[in-house]
Amino acid sequence: MIIRNSTPEVIPAIVALLQLSLGESLIKKSSESWNYKHVDNTFGVSQVLLAFEGDILVGVRAFMKWQWQLGHEVWNAYRAVDTATHPDYQGKGIFKKLTLQALYEIKKEGKTFVFNTPNNNSRPGYLKMGWQIIDAIELAVVPTILYTIPYFFLKVNPENAISTAQLNQLCNTYNRHLSEKKAIFTPKSAAYLKWRYEENPLQDYVIFSSNDWYTVFYIKRHGLFNELRVVETIGSNQKQHLKKMKKAILGYAFQKKCWVITTANKDLFSRKIYGKFGPKLTIKTLVKDHYFINTAFDVKNWHYSLGDLELF
């Protein structure tokens, strides 16, 4: 078996292997979606390793580039994401070989770590390779019935009214505030938000903004109800701006008959159920930095949006 880095001409074969190994899902697999995630990412090109048996592509492992910041230091991190093994070659340790080789390559870059939110089936394999669990993600769950008055008949229309310059200024304020709080956060910019949400081919996001705030959400359909999942809230955290964001979110939720709202922003709604309801955040540290590690292993030090951690 030969393991090598991915190249652009192999992308159609990668997509075909993903489809063969995993099948299709709500998020369609295509060269467009692969390039969006692993080539056009504003943080940089992914680390992608391939396994070949002769001319047959039998395994793929992708680590998407990401950034987290603590204080004024930015960490170039990686998200453990797409992986697939050819059905005829499963059980031969290809996933583990590709993962360990990718970690070896990533470690050469210096100060970095890998993170993800694996499910109960895949988590044990990661733990055997040195991943560590931080904690379950804290979420606010908001039954919209708690806000029936005065939002039930409110009519709102999605409007992304902020200019690029204003959005960058808003992001700079957001980043500076969190760096001063010594939180671990993904630094935001207009370019990142455009890539992550506005031009995302994998999910239909709804964006509301004004000069002072920017919020993103989408409808998650369940069997008996619709959930409005708020994946990004960027603002000054002044009461009037939080109120405007909340008004837009609740108005849209009632229009679309969403009976539950979920968000990682614990300050947005006063009436909510808040707790560790999300998947477990896990990381693999690749360098020794005791200050970062001690900070990272308390989930309360992470200031994440759902968009920072959700699979896409």
PDB file of C-alpha atoms in Angstrom:
ATOM      1  CA  MET A   1       0.000   0.000   0.000  1.00  0.00           C
ATOM      2  CA  ILE A   2       1.253   3.457  -0.930  1.00  0.00           C
ATOM      3  CA  ILE A   3       0.299   6.541   1.099  1.00  0.00           C
ATOM      4  CA  ARG A   4       0.709   9.956  -0.497  1.00  0.00           C
ATOM      5  CA  ASN A   5      -0.661  13.488  -0.422  1.00  0.00           C
ATOM      6  CA  SER A   6      -3.709  14.373  -2.471  1.00  0.00           C
ATOM      7  CA  THR A   7      -3.456  16.279  -5.745  1.00  0.00           C
ATOM      8  CA  PRO A   8      -6.212  18.148  -7.669  1.00  0.00           C
ATOM      9  CA  GLU A   9      -6.596  15.535 -10.399  1.00  0.00           C
ATOM     10  CA  VAL A  10      -7.519  12.851  -7.843  1.00  0.00           C
ATOM     11  CA  ILE A  11     -10.519  14.766  -6.436  1.00  0.00           C
ATOM     12  CA  PRO A  12     -13.139  12.996  -8.647  1.00  0.00           C
ATOM     13  CA  ALA A  13     -11.780   9.631  -7.438  1.00  0.00           C
ATOM     14  CA  ILE A  14     -11.941  10.844  -3.814  1.00  0.00           C
ATOM     15  CA  VAL A  15     -15.583  11.847  -4.243  1.00  0.00           C
ATOM     16  CA  ALA A  16     -16.360   8.488  -5.856  1.00  0.00           C
ATOM     17  CA  LEU A  17     -14.752   6.657  -2.914  1.00  0.00           C
ATOM     18  CA  LEU A  18     -16.724   8.729  -0.400  1.00  0.00           C
ATOM     19  CA  GLN A  19     -19.940   7.887  -2.246  1.00  0.00           C
ATOM     20  CA  LEU A  20     -19.027   4.190  -2.450  1.00  0.00           C
ATOM     21  CA  SER A  21     -17.982   3.905   1.186  1.00  0.00           C
ATOM     22  CA  LEU A  22     -20.491   6.197   2.892  1.00  0.00           C
ATOM     23  CA  GLY A  23     -23.350   6.578   0.418  1.00  0.00           C
ATOM     24  CA  GLU A  24     -25.156   9.857  -0.071  1.00  0.00           C
ATOM     25  CA  SER A  25     -26.672  11.884   2.737  1.00  0.00           C
ATOM     26  CA  LEU A  26     -28.462  15.198   3.125  1.00  0.00           C
ATOM     27  CA  ILE A  27     -25.132  16.823   2.256  1.00  0.00           C
ATOM     28  CA  LYS A  28     -24.354  15.700  -1.279  1.00  0.00           C
ATOM     29  CA  LYS A  29     -20.825  14.602  -2.098  1.00  0.00           C
ATOM     30  CA  SER A  30     -19.336  16.316  -5.139  1.00  0.00           C
ATOM     31  CA  SER A  31     -16.127  17.873  -6.399  1.00  0.00           C
ATOM     32  CA  GLU A  32     -17.700  21.273  -5.712  1.00  0.00           C
ATOM     33  CA  SER A  33     -18.340  20.467  -2.044  1.00  0.00           C
ATOM     34  CA  TRP A  34     -14.886  18.905  -1.650  1.00  0.00           C
ATOM     35  CA  ASN A  35     -13.145  21.955  -3.123  1.00  0.00           C
ATOM     36  CA  TYR A  36     -15.258  24.268  -0.988  1.00  0.00           C
ATOM     37  CA  LYS A  37     -14.154  22.539   2.210  1.00  0.00           C
ATOM     38  CA  HIS A  38     -10.589  21.526   1.430  1.00  0.00           C
ATOM     39  CA  VAL A  39      -9.259  23.921  -1.217  1.00  0.00           C
ATOM     40  CA  ASP A  40     -11.133  27.227  -0.934  1.00  0.00           C
ATOM     41  CA  ASN A  41     -11.089  27.373   2.886  1.00  0.00           C
ATOM     42  CA  THR A  42      -9.960  30.834   4.047  1.00  0.00           C
ATOM     43  CA  PHE A  43      -7.709  29.186   6.663  1.00  0.00           C
ATOM     44  CA  GLY A  44      -5.811  27.247   3.992  1.00  0.00           C
ATOM     45  CA  VAL A  45      -5.723  23.975   2.056  1.00  0.00           C
ATOM     46  CA  SER A  46      -6.500  20.814   4.031  1.00  0.00           C
ATOM     47  CA  GLN A  47      -4.044  18.063   4.877  1.00  0.00           C
ATOM     48  CA  VAL A  48      -5.357  15.160   2.782  1.00  0.00           C
ATOM     49  CA  LEU A  49      -3.682  11.754   2.582  1.00  0.00           C
ATOM     50  CA  LEU A  50      -4.599   8.950   0.186  1.00  0.00           C
ATOM     51  CA  ALA A  51      -3.939   5.210   0.286  1.00  0.00           C
ATOM     52  CA  PHE A  52      -3.487   3.244  -2.947  1.00  0.00           C
ATOM     53  CA  GLU A  53      -3.277  -0.462  -3.687  1.00  0.00           C
ATOM     54  CA  GLY A  54      -1.766  -0.397  -7.138  1.00  0.00           C
ATOM     55  CA  ASP A  55      -3.972   1.982  -9.127  1.00  0.00           C
ATOM     56  CA  ILE A  56      -6.959   1.608  -6.788  1.00  0.00           C
ATOM     57  CA  LEU A  57      -7.735   4.388  -4.331  1.00  0.00           C
ATOM     58  CA  VAL A  58      -8.615   2.490  -1.138  1.00  0.00           C
ATOM     59  CA  GLY A  59      -8.516   5.174   1.551  1.00  0.00           C
ATOM     60  CA  VAL A  60      -8.785   8.910   2.104  1.00  0.00           C
ATOM     61  CA  ARG A  61      -8.264  10.975   5.254  1.00  0.00           C
ATOM     62  CA  ALA A  62      -8.791  14.746   5.403  1.00  0.00           C
ATOM     63  CA  PHE A  63      -7.910  17.238   8.121  1.00  0.00           C
ATOM     64  CA  MET A  64      -9.431  20.653   7.490  1.00  0.00           C
ATOM     65  CA  LYS A  65      -7.404  23.713   8.474  1.00  0.00           C
ATOM     66  CA  TRP A  66      -8.887  25.907  11.182  1.00  0.00           C
ATOM     67  CA  GLN A  67      -7.832  28.601  13.616  1.00  0.00           C
ATOM     68  CA  TRP A  68      -8.320  29.084  17.335  1.00  0.00           C
ATOM     69  CA  GLN A  69      -6.986  32.024  19.299  1.00  0.00           C
ATOM     70  CA  LEU A  70      -6.029  32.325  22.965  1.00  0.00           C
ATOM     71  CA  GLY A  71      -5.095  35.815  24.096  1.00  0.00           C
ATOM     72  CA  HIS A  72      -3.130  37.290  21.213  1.00  0.00           C
ATOM     73  CA  GLU A  73      -1.757  33.961  19.992  1.00  0.00           C
ATOM     74  CA  VAL A  74      -3.406  32.290  16.999  1.00  0.00           C
ATOM     75  CA  TRP A  75      -3.152  28.524  16.705  1.00  0.00           C
ATOM     76  CA  ASN A  76      -3.302  26.973  13.233  1.00  0.00           C
ATOM     77  CA  ALA A  77      -5.363  23.922  14.131  1.00  0.00           C
ATOM     78  CA  TYR A  78      -6.951  21.103  12.147  1.00  0.00           C
ATOM     79  CA  ARG A  79     -10.399  19.532  12.183  1.00  0.00           C
ATOM     80  CA  ALA A  80     -10.548  15.766  11.723  1.00  0.00           C
ATOM     81  CA  VAL A  81     -13.282  15.488   9.105  1.00  0.00           C
ATOM     82  CA  ASP A  82     -13.783  13.417   5.943  1.00  0.00           C
ATOM     83  CA  THR A  83     -12.577   9.833   5.834  1.00  0.00           C
ATOM     84  CA  ALA A  84     -13.452   6.764   3.780  1.00  0.00           C
ATOM     85  CA  THR A  85     -12.141   3.254   3.153  1.00  0.00           C
ATOM     86  CA  HIS A  86     -12.987   1.143   0.119  1.00  0.00           C
ATOM     87  CA  PRO A  87     -15.490  -1.589   1.157  1.00  0.00           C
ATOM     88  CA  ASP A  88     -13.157  -4.331  -0.163  1.00  0.00           C
ATOM     89  CA  TYR A  89     -10.281  -3.113   2.015  1.00  0.00           C
ATOM     90  CA  GLN A  90     -11.982  -2.431   5.337  1.00  0.00           C
ATOM     91  CA  GLY A  91     -10.568  -4.029   8.474  1.00  0.00           C
ATOM     92  CA  LYS A  92      -6.970  -3.634   7.287  1.00  0.00           C
ATOM     93  CA  GLY A  93      -6.104  -0.628   9.492  1.00  0.00           C
ATOM     94  CA  ILE A  94      -6.129   1.898   6.635  1.00  0.00           C
ATOM     95  CA  PHE A  95      -7.977   4.554   8.666  1.00  0.00           C
ATOM     96  CA  LYS A  96      -5.454   4.330  11.500  1.00  0.00           C
ATOM     97  CA  LYS A  97      -2.434   4.348   9.177  1.00  0.00           C
ATOM     98  CA  LEU A  98      -3.698   7.434   7.324  1.00  0.00           C
ATOM     99  CA  THR A  99      -4.594   9.229  10.554  1.00  0.00           C
ATOM    100  CA  LEU A 100      -1.220   8.612  12.224  1.00  0.00           C
ATOM    101  CA  GLN A 101       0.654   9.611   9.082  1.00  0.00           C
ATOM    102  CA  ALA A 102      -1.407  12.797   8.805  1.00  0.00           C
ATOM    103  CA  LEU A 103      -0.661  13.652  12.455  1.00  0.00           C
ATOM    104  CA  TYR A 104       3.051  13.163  11.740  1.00  0.00           C
ATOM    105  CA  GLU A 105       2.864  15.550   8.782  1.00  0.00           C
ATOM    106  CA  ILE A 106       0.807  18.138  10.678  1.00  0.00           C
ATOM    107  CA  LYS A 107       3.182  18.104  13.644  1.00  0.00           C
ATOM    108  CA  LYS A 108       5.986  19.328  11.356  1.00  0.00           C
ATOM    109  CA  GLU A 109       4.191  22.673  11.113  1.00  0.00           C
ATOM    110  CA  GLY A 110       4.965  23.451  14.747  1.00  0.00           C
ATOM    111  CA  LYS A 111       2.489  24.669  17.314  1.00  0.00           C
ATOM    112  CA  THR A 112      -0.823  23.052  16.448  1.00  0.00           C
ATOM    113  CA  PHE A 113      -3.528  20.617  17.540  1.00  0.00           C
ATOM    114  CA  VAL A 114      -6.367  18.587  16.041  1.00  0.00           C
ATOM    115  CA  PHE A 115      -9.964  18.756  17.229  1.00  0.00           C
ATOM    116  CA  ASN A 116     -13.334  17.229  16.388  1.00  0.00           C
ATOM    117  CA  THR A 117     -16.633  16.088  17.913  1.00  0.00           C
ATOM    118  CA  PRO A 118     -16.745  12.333  17.152  1.00  0.00           C
ATOM    119  CA  ASN A 119     -19.874  10.312  17.794  1.00  0.00           C
ATOM    120  CA  ASN A 120     -20.106   7.392  20.199  1.00  0.00           C
ATOM    121  CA  ASN A 121     -19.112   4.897  17.499  1.00  0.00           C
ATOM    122  CA  SER A 122     -15.943   6.627  16.317  1.00  0.00           C
ATOM    123  CA  ARG A 123     -14.775   8.211  19.594  1.00  0.00           C
ATOM    124  CA  PRO A 124     -13.123   5.044  21.036  1.00  0.00           C
ATOM    125  CA  GLY A 125     -10.847   4.793  17.991  1.00  0.00           C
ATOM    126  CA  TYR A 126      -9.712   8.384  18.407  1.00  0.00           C
ATOM    127  CA  LEU A 127      -9.054   7.890  22.115  1.00  0.00           C
ATOM    128  CA  LYS A 128      -6.802   4.915  21.304  1.00  0.00           C
ATOM    129  CA  MET A 129      -4.767   7.213  19.041  1.00  0.00           C
ATOM    130  CA  GLY A 130      -4.234   9.795  21.775  1.00  0.00           C
ATOM    131  CA  TRP A 131      -7.242  12.092  21.496  1.00  0.00           C
ATOM    132  CA  GLN A 132      -8.576  13.380  24.824  1.00  0.00           C
ATOM    133  CA  ILE A 133     -12.111  14.390  25.743  1.00  0.00           C
ATOM    134  CA  ILE A 134     -12.551  17.944  26.965  1.00  0.00           C
ATOM    135  CA  ASP A 135     -16.276  17.862  27.714  1.00  0.00           C
ATOM    136  CA  ALA A 136     -19.697  17.911  26.126  1.00  0.00           C
ATOM    137  CA  ILE A 137     -20.555  21.142  24.327  1.00  0.00           C
ATOM    138  CA  GLU A 138     -22.773  23.526  26.284  1.00  0.00           C
ATOM    139  CA  LEU A 139     -25.923  24.645  24.474  1.00  0.00           C
ATOM    140  CA  ALA A 140     -28.949  26.807  25.135  1.00  0.00           C
ATOM    141  CA  VAL A 141     -32.260  25.174  24.172  1.00  0.00           C
ATOM    142  CA  VAL A 142     -35.090  27.695  23.827  1.00  0.00           C
ATOM    143  CA  PRO A 143     -38.720  26.521  23.468  1.00  0.00           C
ATOM    144  CA  THR A 144     -40.275  29.299  21.386  1.00  0.00           C
ATOM    145  CA  ILE A 145     -43.544  29.001  23.320  1.00  0.00           C
ATOM    146  CA  LEU A 146     -41.756  30.926  26.081  1.00  0.00           C
ATOM    147  CA  TYR A 147     -41.656  33.938  23.731  1.00  0.00           C
ATOM    148  CA  THR A 148     -45.096  33.739  22.105  1.00  0.00           C
ATOM    149  CA  ILE A 149     -45.856  37.313  23.140  1.00  0.00           C
ATOM    150  CA  PRO A 150     -44.877  39.636  21.491  1.00  0.00           C
ATOM    151  CA  TYR A 151     -43.058  37.655  18.753  1.00  0.00           C
ATOM    152  CA  PHE A 152     -45.712  35.228  17.453  1.00  0.00           C
ATOM    153  CA  PHE A 153     -47.118  37.587  14.805  1.00  0.00           C
ATOM    154  CA  LEU A 154     -43.859  39.412  14.123  1.00  0.00           C
ATOM    155  CA  LYS A 155     -42.935  39.552  10.429  1.00  0.00           C
ATOM    156  CA  VAL A 156     -39.243  39.694   9.544  1.00  0.00           C
ATOM    157  CA  ASN A 157     -37.368  39.444   6.260  1.00  0.00           C
ATOM    158  CA  PRO A 158     -33.776  38.221   6.010  1.00  0.00           C
ATOM    159  CA  GLU A 159     -31.493  41.142   5.256  1.00  0.00           C
ATOM    160  CA  ASN A 160     -27.708  41.069   5.173  1.00  0.00           C
ATOM    161  CA  ALA A 161     -27.284  44.834   5.307  1.00  0.00           C
ATOM    162  CA  ILE A 162     -23.743  45.203   6.647  1.00  0.00           C
ATOM    163  CA  SER A 163     -20.907  46.241   4.344  1.00  0.00           C
ATOM    164  CA  THR A 164     -17.619  44.335   4.179  1.00  0.00           C
ATOM    165  CA  ALA A 165     -15.756  47.171   5.882  1.00  0.00           C
ATOM    166  CA  GLN A 166     -18.336  47.399   8.663  1.00  0.00           C
ATOM    167  CA  LEU A 167     -18.324  43.642   9.131  1.00  0.00           C
ATOM    168  CA  ASN A 168     -14.546  43.553   9.423  1.00  0.00           C
ATOM    169  CA  GLN A 169     -14.732  46.309  12.013  1.00  0.00           C
ATOM    170  CA  LEU A 170     -17.383  44.354  13.925  1.00  0.00           C
ATOM    171  CA  CYS A 171     -15.244  41.199  13.750  1.00  0.00           C
ATOM    172  CA  ASN A 172     -12.184  43.086  14.981  1.00  0.00           C
ATOM    173  CA  THR A 173     -14.154  44.293  17.999  1.00  0.00           C
ATOM    174  CA  TYR A 174     -15.431  40.744  18.612  1.00  0.00           C
ATOM    175  CA  ASN A 175     -11.910  39.274  18.345  1.00  0.00           C
ATOM    176  CA  ARG A 176     -10.378  41.908  20.610  1.00  0.00           C
ATOM    177  CA  HIS A 177     -13.048  41.393  23.278  1.00  0.00           C
ATOM    178  CA  LEU A 178     -12.504  37.626  23.396  1.00  0.00           C
ATOM    179  CA  SER A 179      -8.717  37.896  23.327  1.00  0.00           C
ATOM    180  CA  GLU A 180      -8.879  40.178  26.376  1.00  0.00           C
ATOM    181  CA  LYS A 181     -11.128  37.624  28.136  1.00  0.00           C
ATOM    182  CA  LYS A 182      -8.466  34.926  27.522  1.00  0.00           C
ATOM    183  CA  ALA A 183     -11.091  32.747  25.840  1.00  0.00           C
ATOM    184  CA  ILE A 184     -10.295  30.166  23.167  1.00  0.00           C
ATOM    185  CA  PHE A 185     -12.173  31.276  20.056  1.00  0.00           C
ATOM    186  CA  THR A 186     -12.124  31.151  16.272  1.00  0.00           C
ATOM    187  CA  PRO A 187     -11.124  34.628  15.045  1.00  0.00           C
ATOM    188  CA  LYS A 188     -13.735  35.994  12.679  1.00  0.00           C
ATOM    189  CA  SER A 189     -13.423  38.151   9.545  1.00  0.00           C
ATOM    190  CA  ALA A 190     -15.656  39.136   6.648  1.00  0.00           C
ATOM    191  CA  ALA A 191     -13.735  36.745   4.381  1.00  0.00           C
ATOM    192  CA  TYR A 192     -14.257  33.846   6.788  1.00  0.00           C
ATOM    193  CA  LEU A 193     -18.005  34.542   7.185  1.00  0.00           C
ATOM    194  CA  LYS A 194     -18.446  34.816   3.421  1.00  0.00           C
ATOM    195  CA  TRP A 195     -16.750  31.447   2.908  1.00  0.00           C
ATOM    196  CA  ARG A 196     -18.293  29.679   5.890  1.00  0.00           C
ATOM    197  CA  TYR A 197     -21.921  30.790   5.446  1.00  0.00           C
ATOM    198  CA  GLU A 198     -22.670  33.114   2.560  1.00  0.00           C
ATOM    199  CA  GLU A 199     -21.134  30.968  -0.207  1.00  0.00           C
ATOM    200  CA  ASN A 200     -21.566  27.570   1.445  1.00  0.00           C
ATOM    201  CA  PRO A 201     -22.987  25.047  -1.088  1.00  0.00           C
ATOM    202  CA  LEU A 202     -23.713  22.460   1.626  1.00  0.00           C
ATOM    203  CA  GLN A 203     -26.295  24.242   3.746  1.00  0.00           C
ATOM    204  CA  ASP A 204     -28.936  26.942   3.167  1.00  0.00           C
ATOM    205  CA  TYR A 205     -28.066  29.500   5.816  1.00  0.00           C
ATOM    206  CA  VAL A 206     -30.228  32.517   6.646  1.00  0.00           C
ATOM    207  CA  ILE A 207     -28.306  35.695   7.429  1.00  0.00           C
ATOM    208  CA  PHE A 208     -29.555  38.766   9.250  1.00  0.00           C
ATOM    209  CA  SER A 209     -27.286  41.726   9.907  1.00  0.00           C
ATOM    210  CA  SER A 210     -27.110  45.433  10.592  1.00  0.00           C
ATOM    211  CA  ASN A 211     -24.197  47.769  11.204  1.00  0.00           C
ATOM    212  CA  ASP A 212     -23.869  46.481  14.772  1.00  0.00           C
ATOM    213  CA  TRP A 213     -24.580  42.747  14.628  1.00  0.00           C
ATOM    214  CA  TYR A 214     -24.480  39.696  12.369  1.00  0.00           C
ATOM    215  CA  THR A 215     -26.310  36.417  12.917  1.00  0.00           C
ATOM    216  CA  VAL A 216     -26.660  33.167  10.951  1.00  0.00           C
ATOM    217  CA  PHE A 217     -29.104  30.300  11.391  1.00  0.00           C
ATOM    218  CA  TYR A 218     -30.872  27.516   9.518  1.00  0.00           C
ATOM    219  CA  ILE A 219     -33.826  25.187   9.954  1.00  0.00           C
ATOM    220  CA  LYS A 220     -33.100  21.651  11.171  1.00  0.00           C
ATOM    221  CA  ARG A 221     -36.089  19.427  10.430  1.00  0.00           C
ATOM    222  CA  HIS A 222     -36.987  16.686  12.890  1.00  0.00           C
ATOM    223  CA  GLY A 223     -39.805  14.166  12.704  1.00  0.00           C
ATOM    224  CA  LEU A 224     -42.342  16.076  14.800  1.00  0.00           C
ATOM    225  CA  PHE A 225     -40.962  19.603  14.872  1.00  0.00           C
ATOM    226  CA  ASN A 226     -38.593  22.106  13.299  1.00  0.00           C
ATOM    227  CA  GLU A 227     -35.561  23.457  15.127  1.00  0.00           C
ATOM    228  CA  LEU A 228     -33.978  26.836  14.370  1.00  0.00           C
ATOM    229  CA  ARG A 229     -30.258  26.323  14.848  1.00  0.00           C
ATOM    230  CA  VAL A 230     -28.381  29.588  15.456  1.00  0.00           C
ATOM    231  CA  VAL A 231     -24.806  28.973  14.320  1.00  0.00           C
ATOM    232  CA  GLU A 232     -23.278  32.446  14.562  1.00  0.00           C
ATOM    233  CA  THR A 233     -23.928  35.600  16.578  1.00  0.00           C
ATOM    234  CA  ILE A 234     -21.431  38.425  16.319  1.00  0.00           C
ATOM    235  CA  GLY A 235     -22.140  41.748  17.948  1.00  0.00           C
ATOM    236  CA  SER A 236     -21.046  44.256  20.516  1.00  0.00           C
ATOM    237  CA  ASN A 237     -23.000  42.414  23.252  1.00  0.00           C
ATOM    238  CA  GLN A 238     -24.712  45.679  24.130  1.00  0.00           C
ATOM    239  CA  LYS A 239     -28.277  45.084  25.273  1.00  0.00           C
ATOM    240  CA  GLN A 240     -29.901  46.883  22.353  1.00  0.00           C
ATOM    241  CA  HIS A 241     -27.946  44.820  19.808  1.00  0.00           C
ATOM    242  CA  LEU A 242     -28.704  41.522  21.556  1.00  0.00           C
ATOM    243  CA  LYS A 243     -32.354  42.548  21.604  1.00  0.00           C
ATOM    244  CA  LYS A 244     -32.351  43.194  17.843  1.00  0.00           C
ATOM    245  CA  MET A 245     -30.674  39.851  17.142  1.00  0.00           C
ATOM    246  CA  LYS A 246     -33.168  38.067  19.379  1.00  0.00           C
ATOM    247  CA  LYS A 247     -36.079  39.801  17.645  1.00  0.00           C
ATOM    248  CA  ALA A 248     -34.870  38.694  14.198  1.00  0.00           C
ATOM    249  CA  ILE A 249     -34.295  35.104  15.345  1.00  0.00           C
ATOM    250  CA  LEU A 250     -37.627  34.743  17.154  1.00  0.00           C
ATOM    251  CA  GLY A 251     -39.609  36.414  14.390  1.00  0.00           C
ATOM    252  CA  TYR A 252     -38.139  34.049  11.809  1.00  0.00           C
ATOM    253  CA  ALA A 253     -38.635  31.026  14.088  1.00  0.00           C
ATOM    254  CA  PHE A 254     -42.360  31.712  14.448  1.00  0.00           C
ATOM    255  CA  GLN A 255     -42.770  32.410  10.720  1.00  0.00           C
ATOM    256  CA  LYS A 256     -41.222  29.029   9.891  1.00  0.00           C
ATOM    257  CA  LYS A 257     -43.022  27.163  12.706  1.00  0.00           C
ATOM    258  CA  CYS A 258     -39.827  26.294  14.561  1.00  0.00           C
ATOM    259  CA  TRP A 259     -40.759  25.328  18.105  1.00  0.00           C
ATOM    260  CA  VAL A 260     -37.205  25.051  19.415  1.00  0.00           C
ATOM    261  CA  ILE A 261     -34.175  27.318  19.043  1.00  0.00           C
ATOM    262  CA  THR A 262     -30.647  26.106  19.826  1.00  0.00           C
ATOM    263  CA  THR A 263     -27.574  28.288  20.197  1.00  0.00           C
ATOM    264  CA  ALA A 264     -24.197  28.322  21.907  1.00  0.00           C
ATOM    265  CA  ASN A 265     -24.712  31.982  22.877  1.00  0.00           C
ATOM    266  CA  LYS A 266     -25.857  31.757  26.484  1.00  0.00           C
ATOM    267  CA  ASP A 267     -26.461  35.529  26.713  1.00  0.00           C
ATOM    268  CA  LEU A 268     -28.954  35.815  23.868  1.00  0.00           C
ATOM    269  CA  PHE A 269     -32.051  34.402  25.591  1.00  0.00           C
ATOM    270  CA  SER A 270     -32.967  34.826  29.240  1.00  0.00           C
ATOM    271  CA  ARG A 271     -35.623  32.089  29.138  1.00  0.00           C
ATOM    272  CA  LYS A 272     -33.856  28.866  28.151  1.00  0.00           C
ATOM    273  CA  ILE A 273     -32.613  25.467  29.208  1.00  0.00           C
ATOM    274  CA  TYR A 274     -28.819  25.531  29.336  1.00  0.00           C
ATOM    275  CA  GLY A 275     -26.503  22.572  29.758  1.00  0.00           C
ATOM    276  CA  LYS A 276     -24.033  20.132  28.232  1.00  0.00           C
ATOM    277  CA  PHE A 277     -26.376  18.829  25.558  1.00  0.00           C
ATOM    278  CA  GLY A 278     -23.994  18.803  22.599  1.00  0.00           C
ATOM    279  CA  PRO A 279     -21.446  16.256  21.351  1.00  0.00           C
ATOM    280  CA  LYS A 280     -18.145  15.793  23.163  1.00  0.00           C
ATOM    281  CA  LEU A 281     -15.312  18.064  22.081  1.00  0.00           C
ATOM    282  CA  THR A 282     -12.068  16.116  21.749  1.00  0.00           C
ATOM    283  CA  ILE A 283      -8.553  17.261  20.904  1.00  0.00           C
ATOM    284  CA  LYS A 284      -5.163  15.808  20.071  1.00  0.00           C
ATOM    285  CA  THR A 285      -2.389  18.138  21.185  1.00  0.00           C
ATOM    286  CA  LEU A 286       0.755  17.836  19.076  1.00  0.00           C
ATOM    287  CA  VAL A 287       3.078  20.087  21.083  1.00  0.00           C
ATOM    288  CA  LYS A 288       3.599  20.741  24.768  1.00  0.00           C
ATOM    289  CA  ASP A 289       2.221  24.109  25.812  1.00  0.00           C
ATOM    290  CA  HIS A 290       1.111  23.778  29.408  1.00  0.00           C
ATOM    291  CA  TYR A 291      -0.718  27.112  29.513  1.00  0.00           C
ATOM    292  CA  PHE A 292      -2.797  26.303  26.440  1.00  0.00           C
ATOM    293  CA  ILE A 293      -3.451  22.704  27.491  1.00  0.00           C
ATOM    294  CA  ASN A 294      -4.527  23.693  31.011  1.00  0.00           C
ATOM    295  CA  THR A 295      -6.839  26.333  29.548  1.00  0.00           C
ATOM    296  CA  ALA A 296      -8.216  24.053  26.820  1.00  0.00           C
ATOM    297  CA  PHE A 297      -9.245  21.250  29.158  1.00  0.00           C
ATOM    298  CA  ASP A 298     -11.919  23.375  30.782  1.00  0.00           C
ATOM    299  CA  VAL A 299     -14.811  23.698  28.332  1.00  0.00           C
ATOM    300  CA  LYS A 300     -15.868  26.960  29.991  1.00  0.00           C
ATOM    301  CA  ASN A 301     -12.734  28.594  28.543  1.00  0.00           C
ATOM    302  CA  TRP A 302     -13.937  27.909  24.993  1.00  0.00           C
ATOM    303  CA  HIS A 303     -16.064  30.584  23.358  1.00  0.00           C
ATOM    304  CA  TYR A 304     -17.440  28.726  20.345  1.00  0.00           C
ATOM    305  CA  SER A 305     -20.363  29.193  18.032  1.00  0.00           C
ATOM    306  CA  LEU A 306     -22.173  26.146  16.692  1.00  0.00           C
ATOM    307  CA  GLY A 307     -20.739  27.044  13.303  1.00  0.00           C
ATOM    308  CA  ASP A 308     -17.230  26.576  14.678  1.00  0.00           C
ATOM    309  CA  LEU A 309     -17.911  22.969  15.652  1.00  0.00           C
ATOM    310  CA  GLU A 310     -20.763  21.549  13.557  1.00  0.00           C
ATOM    311  CA  LEU A 311     -20.036  19.065  10.802  1.00  0.00           C
ATOM    312  CA  PHE A 312     -20.380  20.433   7.277  1.00  0.00           C
TER     313      PHE A 312
END
